[in-house]
Short mmCIF file of N, CA and C in Angstrom, two decimals:
data_model
loop_
_atom_site.label_atom_id
_atom_site.label_comp_id
_atom_site.label_asym_id
_atom_site.label_seq_id
_atom_site.Cartn_x
_atom_site.Cartn_y
_atom_site.Cartn_z
N UNK A 32 -22.44 -1.64 18.18
CA UNK A 32 -21.12 -1.61 17.60
C UNK A 32 -21.22 -1.96 16.12
N UNK A 33 -20.61 -1.16 15.28
CA UNK A 33 -20.68 -1.35 13.84
C UNK A 33 -19.62 -2.32 13.34
N UNK A 34 -19.90 -2.94 12.23
CA UNK A 34 -18.93 -3.82 11.56
C UNK A 34 -18.47 -3.14 10.28
N UNK A 35 -17.21 -3.35 9.93
CA UNK A 35 -16.61 -2.71 8.77
C UNK A 35 -15.90 -3.75 7.92
N UNK A 36 -15.87 -3.51 6.61
CA UNK A 36 -15.03 -4.28 5.71
C UNK A 36 -13.74 -3.50 5.56
N UNK A 37 -12.62 -4.15 5.88
CA UNK A 37 -11.30 -3.51 5.81
C UNK A 37 -10.52 -4.06 4.64
N UNK A 38 -10.02 -3.16 3.80
CA UNK A 38 -9.14 -3.51 2.69
C UNK A 38 -7.80 -2.84 2.97
N UNK A 39 -6.73 -3.63 3.19
CA UNK A 39 -5.42 -3.04 3.45
C UNK A 39 -4.98 -2.13 2.31
N UNK A 40 -4.08 -1.18 2.61
CA UNK A 40 -3.62 -0.24 1.58
C UNK A 40 -2.90 -0.95 0.43
N UNK A 41 -2.79 -0.24 -0.68
CA UNK A 41 -2.10 -0.77 -1.86
C UNK A 41 -1.08 0.25 -2.35
N UNK A 42 -0.22 -0.21 -3.23
CA UNK A 42 0.76 0.66 -3.87
C UNK A 42 0.81 0.28 -5.36
N UNK A 43 1.05 1.28 -6.20
CA UNK A 43 1.15 1.05 -7.65
C UNK A 43 2.62 0.85 -8.00
N UNK A 44 2.93 -0.29 -8.61
CA UNK A 44 4.29 -0.59 -9.04
C UNK A 44 4.36 -0.64 -10.55
N UNK A 45 5.49 -0.27 -11.07
CA UNK A 45 5.66 -0.36 -12.50
C UNK A 45 7.06 0.07 -12.88
N UNK A 46 7.43 -0.09 -14.09
CA UNK A 46 6.65 -0.67 -15.16
C UNK A 46 6.51 -2.18 -15.01
N UNK A 47 5.52 -2.73 -15.72
CA UNK A 47 5.26 -4.16 -15.65
C UNK A 47 6.36 -4.96 -16.34
N UNK A 48 7.04 -4.36 -17.29
CA UNK A 48 8.14 -5.05 -17.99
C UNK A 48 9.08 -4.01 -18.58
N UNK A 49 10.38 -4.26 -18.52
CA UNK A 49 11.37 -3.39 -19.15
C UNK A 49 11.67 -3.88 -20.56
N UNK A 50 11.25 -5.09 -20.89
CA UNK A 50 11.59 -5.71 -22.17
C UNK A 50 10.76 -5.14 -23.31
N UNK A 51 9.49 -4.90 -23.08
CA UNK A 51 8.57 -4.48 -24.12
C UNK A 51 8.14 -3.04 -23.85
N UNK A 52 8.34 -2.14 -24.82
CA UNK A 52 8.02 -0.73 -24.64
C UNK A 52 6.54 -0.51 -24.34
N UNK A 53 5.68 -1.42 -24.80
CA UNK A 53 4.25 -1.30 -24.57
C UNK A 53 3.93 -1.31 -23.07
N UNK A 54 4.69 -2.07 -22.29
CA UNK A 54 4.41 -2.24 -20.87
C UNK A 54 5.13 -1.23 -19.98
N UNK A 55 5.88 -0.29 -20.53
CA UNK A 55 6.58 0.70 -19.72
C UNK A 55 5.62 1.59 -18.93
N UNK A 56 4.41 1.80 -19.42
CA UNK A 56 3.44 2.66 -18.75
C UNK A 56 2.46 1.89 -17.87
N UNK A 57 2.50 0.57 -17.91
CA UNK A 57 1.56 -0.25 -17.16
C UNK A 57 2.01 -0.36 -15.71
N UNK A 58 1.11 -0.07 -14.80
CA UNK A 58 1.37 -0.19 -13.36
C UNK A 58 0.57 -1.36 -12.81
N UNK A 59 1.11 -2.04 -11.82
CA UNK A 59 0.45 -3.16 -11.16
C UNK A 59 0.12 -2.76 -9.72
N UNK A 60 -1.09 -3.04 -9.28
CA UNK A 60 -1.50 -2.74 -7.92
C UNK A 60 -1.09 -3.89 -7.01
N UNK A 61 -0.32 -3.56 -5.95
CA UNK A 61 0.15 -4.57 -5.01
C UNK A 61 -0.35 -4.23 -3.62
N UNK A 62 -0.80 -5.23 -2.89
CA UNK A 62 -1.30 -5.04 -1.54
C UNK A 62 -0.18 -4.96 -0.52
N UNK A 63 -0.41 -4.19 0.54
CA UNK A 63 0.52 -4.06 1.65
C UNK A 63 -0.08 -4.80 2.84
N UNK A 64 0.70 -5.65 3.48
CA UNK A 64 0.24 -6.44 4.62
C UNK A 64 0.42 -5.64 5.90
N UNK A 65 -0.58 -5.69 6.77
CA UNK A 65 -0.52 -5.04 8.08
C UNK A 65 -0.39 -6.15 9.14
N UNK A 66 0.68 -6.09 9.94
CA UNK A 66 0.92 -7.07 10.99
C UNK A 66 0.79 -6.43 12.36
N UNK A 67 0.24 -7.17 13.31
CA UNK A 67 0.11 -6.70 14.69
C UNK A 67 1.08 -7.49 15.56
N UNK A 68 2.07 -6.80 16.13
CA UNK A 68 3.03 -7.46 17.00
C UNK A 68 3.86 -6.41 17.69
N UNK A 69 3.84 -6.27 18.97
CA UNK A 69 3.01 -6.90 19.98
C UNK A 69 1.57 -6.39 19.89
N UNK A 70 0.66 -6.99 20.67
CA UNK A 70 -0.76 -6.58 20.59
C UNK A 70 -0.95 -5.08 20.73
N UNK A 71 -1.70 -4.51 19.79
CA UNK A 71 -1.97 -3.07 19.80
C UNK A 71 -0.97 -2.25 19.00
N UNK A 72 0.11 -2.87 18.51
CA UNK A 72 1.12 -2.18 17.71
C UNK A 72 1.10 -2.77 16.31
N UNK A 73 0.86 -1.94 15.32
CA UNK A 73 0.75 -2.39 13.94
C UNK A 73 1.93 -1.87 13.11
N UNK A 74 2.28 -2.64 12.07
CA UNK A 74 3.32 -2.19 11.13
C UNK A 74 2.97 -2.70 9.73
N UNK A 75 3.38 -1.94 8.73
CA UNK A 75 3.13 -2.29 7.34
C UNK A 75 4.34 -3.02 6.79
N UNK A 76 4.09 -4.13 6.07
CA UNK A 76 5.15 -4.96 5.51
C UNK A 76 4.78 -5.29 4.07
N UNK A 77 5.73 -5.14 3.16
CA UNK A 77 5.46 -5.47 1.76
C UNK A 77 5.53 -6.97 1.52
N UNK A 78 6.56 -7.63 2.03
CA UNK A 78 6.75 -9.06 1.79
C UNK A 78 7.00 -9.75 3.12
N UNK A 79 5.93 -10.11 3.85
CA UNK A 79 6.12 -10.73 5.16
C UNK A 79 6.65 -12.16 5.05
N UNK A 80 7.51 -12.53 6.00
CA UNK A 80 8.01 -13.89 6.05
C UNK A 80 7.00 -14.77 6.79
N UNK A 81 7.18 -16.07 6.70
CA UNK A 81 6.29 -16.98 7.41
C UNK A 81 6.41 -16.79 8.92
N UNK A 82 7.60 -16.50 9.41
CA UNK A 82 7.80 -16.27 10.84
C UNK A 82 7.06 -15.02 11.30
N UNK A 83 7.10 -13.95 10.49
CA UNK A 83 6.38 -12.72 10.85
C UNK A 83 4.87 -12.96 10.86
N UNK A 84 4.38 -13.71 9.91
CA UNK A 84 2.95 -14.01 9.84
C UNK A 84 2.53 -14.83 11.06
N UNK A 85 3.31 -15.85 11.41
CA UNK A 85 2.99 -16.70 12.56
C UNK A 85 3.03 -15.91 13.86
N UNK A 86 3.98 -14.97 13.99
CA UNK A 86 4.12 -14.20 15.22
C UNK A 86 3.00 -13.18 15.39
N UNK A 87 2.38 -12.75 14.31
CA UNK A 87 1.36 -11.72 14.40
C UNK A 87 -0.06 -12.27 14.41
N UNK A 88 -0.24 -13.54 14.13
CA UNK A 88 -1.59 -14.12 14.07
C UNK A 88 -2.25 -14.02 15.44
N UNK A 89 -3.52 -13.70 15.56
CA UNK A 89 -4.47 -13.49 14.48
C UNK A 89 -4.53 -12.05 13.98
N UNK A 90 -3.67 -11.15 14.48
CA UNK A 90 -3.71 -9.75 14.06
C UNK A 90 -2.93 -9.50 12.79
N UNK A 91 -3.30 -10.19 11.70
CA UNK A 91 -2.63 -10.04 10.43
C UNK A 91 -3.65 -9.75 9.34
N UNK A 92 -3.36 -8.75 8.54
CA UNK A 92 -4.26 -8.36 7.44
C UNK A 92 -3.43 -8.39 6.16
N UNK A 93 -3.53 -9.49 5.42
CA UNK A 93 -2.76 -9.69 4.20
C UNK A 93 -3.27 -8.77 3.10
N UNK A 94 -2.36 -8.08 2.45
CA UNK A 94 -2.73 -7.18 1.37
C UNK A 94 -3.44 -7.90 0.25
N UNK A 95 -4.45 -7.27 -0.33
CA UNK A 95 -5.20 -7.86 -1.42
C UNK A 95 -6.42 -8.64 -0.98
N UNK A 96 -6.71 -8.67 0.31
CA UNK A 96 -7.86 -9.40 0.83
C UNK A 96 -8.77 -8.45 1.60
N UNK A 97 -9.97 -8.90 1.93
CA UNK A 97 -10.93 -8.12 2.71
C UNK A 97 -11.13 -8.79 4.06
N UNK A 98 -11.31 -7.96 5.11
CA UNK A 98 -11.49 -8.47 6.45
C UNK A 98 -12.64 -7.74 7.13
N UNK A 99 -13.38 -8.45 7.97
CA UNK A 99 -14.44 -7.83 8.76
C UNK A 99 -13.84 -7.40 10.09
N UNK A 100 -13.99 -6.12 10.43
CA UNK A 100 -13.44 -5.59 11.68
C UNK A 100 -14.52 -4.85 12.45
N UNK A 101 -14.21 -4.53 13.70
CA UNK A 101 -15.14 -3.77 14.54
C UNK A 101 -14.62 -2.34 14.69
N UNK A 102 -15.34 -1.52 15.44
CA UNK A 102 -14.97 -0.11 15.62
C UNK A 102 -13.62 0.05 16.31
N UNK A 103 -13.34 -0.78 17.31
CA UNK A 103 -12.08 -0.66 18.05
C UNK A 103 -10.88 -0.96 17.16
N UNK A 104 -10.99 -2.01 16.36
CA UNK A 104 -9.90 -2.36 15.45
C UNK A 104 -9.72 -1.29 14.39
N UNK A 105 -10.81 -0.76 13.88
CA UNK A 105 -10.75 0.31 12.89
C UNK A 105 -10.00 1.51 13.45
N UNK A 106 -10.35 1.93 14.65
CA UNK A 106 -9.69 3.08 15.28
C UNK A 106 -8.21 2.81 15.51
N UNK A 107 -7.87 1.59 15.95
CA UNK A 107 -6.47 1.24 16.20
C UNK A 107 -5.64 1.25 14.93
N UNK A 108 -6.20 0.72 13.84
CA UNK A 108 -5.48 0.68 12.57
C UNK A 108 -5.24 2.09 12.02
N UNK A 109 -6.23 2.95 12.12
CA UNK A 109 -6.08 4.32 11.63
C UNK A 109 -5.06 5.08 12.49
N UNK A 110 -5.10 4.90 13.80
CA UNK A 110 -4.20 5.60 14.70
C UNK A 110 -2.76 5.09 14.63
N UNK A 111 -2.56 3.88 14.09
CA UNK A 111 -1.22 3.29 14.06
C UNK A 111 -0.25 3.98 13.12
N UNK A 112 -0.76 4.75 12.15
CA UNK A 112 0.11 5.47 11.23
C UNK A 112 0.81 4.56 10.22
N UNK A 113 0.13 3.54 9.74
CA UNK A 113 0.72 2.62 8.77
C UNK A 113 0.11 2.76 7.38
N UNK A 114 -0.49 3.91 7.10
CA UNK A 114 -1.08 4.15 5.79
C UNK A 114 -2.54 3.79 5.68
N UNK A 115 -3.18 3.46 6.80
CA UNK A 115 -4.60 3.12 6.80
C UNK A 115 -5.41 4.37 7.10
N UNK A 116 -6.45 4.63 6.28
CA UNK A 116 -7.32 5.78 6.46
C UNK A 116 -8.77 5.32 6.46
N UNK A 117 -9.68 6.26 6.62
CA UNK A 117 -11.11 5.96 6.54
C UNK A 117 -11.49 5.35 5.20
N UNK A 118 -10.74 5.68 4.15
CA UNK A 118 -11.04 5.17 2.81
C UNK A 118 -10.84 3.65 2.70
N UNK A 119 -10.09 3.05 3.62
CA UNK A 119 -9.86 1.60 3.61
C UNK A 119 -11.01 0.81 4.22
N UNK A 120 -12.03 1.50 4.74
CA UNK A 120 -13.13 0.84 5.42
C UNK A 120 -14.45 1.13 4.72
N UNK A 121 -15.32 0.12 4.68
CA UNK A 121 -16.67 0.25 4.14
C UNK A 121 -17.61 -0.36 5.16
N UNK A 122 -18.72 0.34 5.44
CA UNK A 122 -19.69 -0.18 6.41
C UNK A 122 -20.37 -1.43 5.85
N UNK A 123 -20.60 -2.39 6.73
CA UNK A 123 -21.30 -3.62 6.33
C UNK A 123 -22.80 -3.44 6.38
#
């Protein structure tokens, strides 16, 4: 069984500031959190609450972090249709 490094999907937000014209073109990369609740069912959340995080633990993948997963979890995340693709995984 192979191990994978999983990086949750991201989204580009911008502009970084409306006040300064210099920053109108600057985009910020923000991570999307993947929560598992009930077991085997995944959903993408931009700003999870503490209650959502507690209810989904340990099946929670906070955006902007890396996680070690196995083949079964990789297949489940891709099949869930929450924006996760093969590009989100790197072999260990």
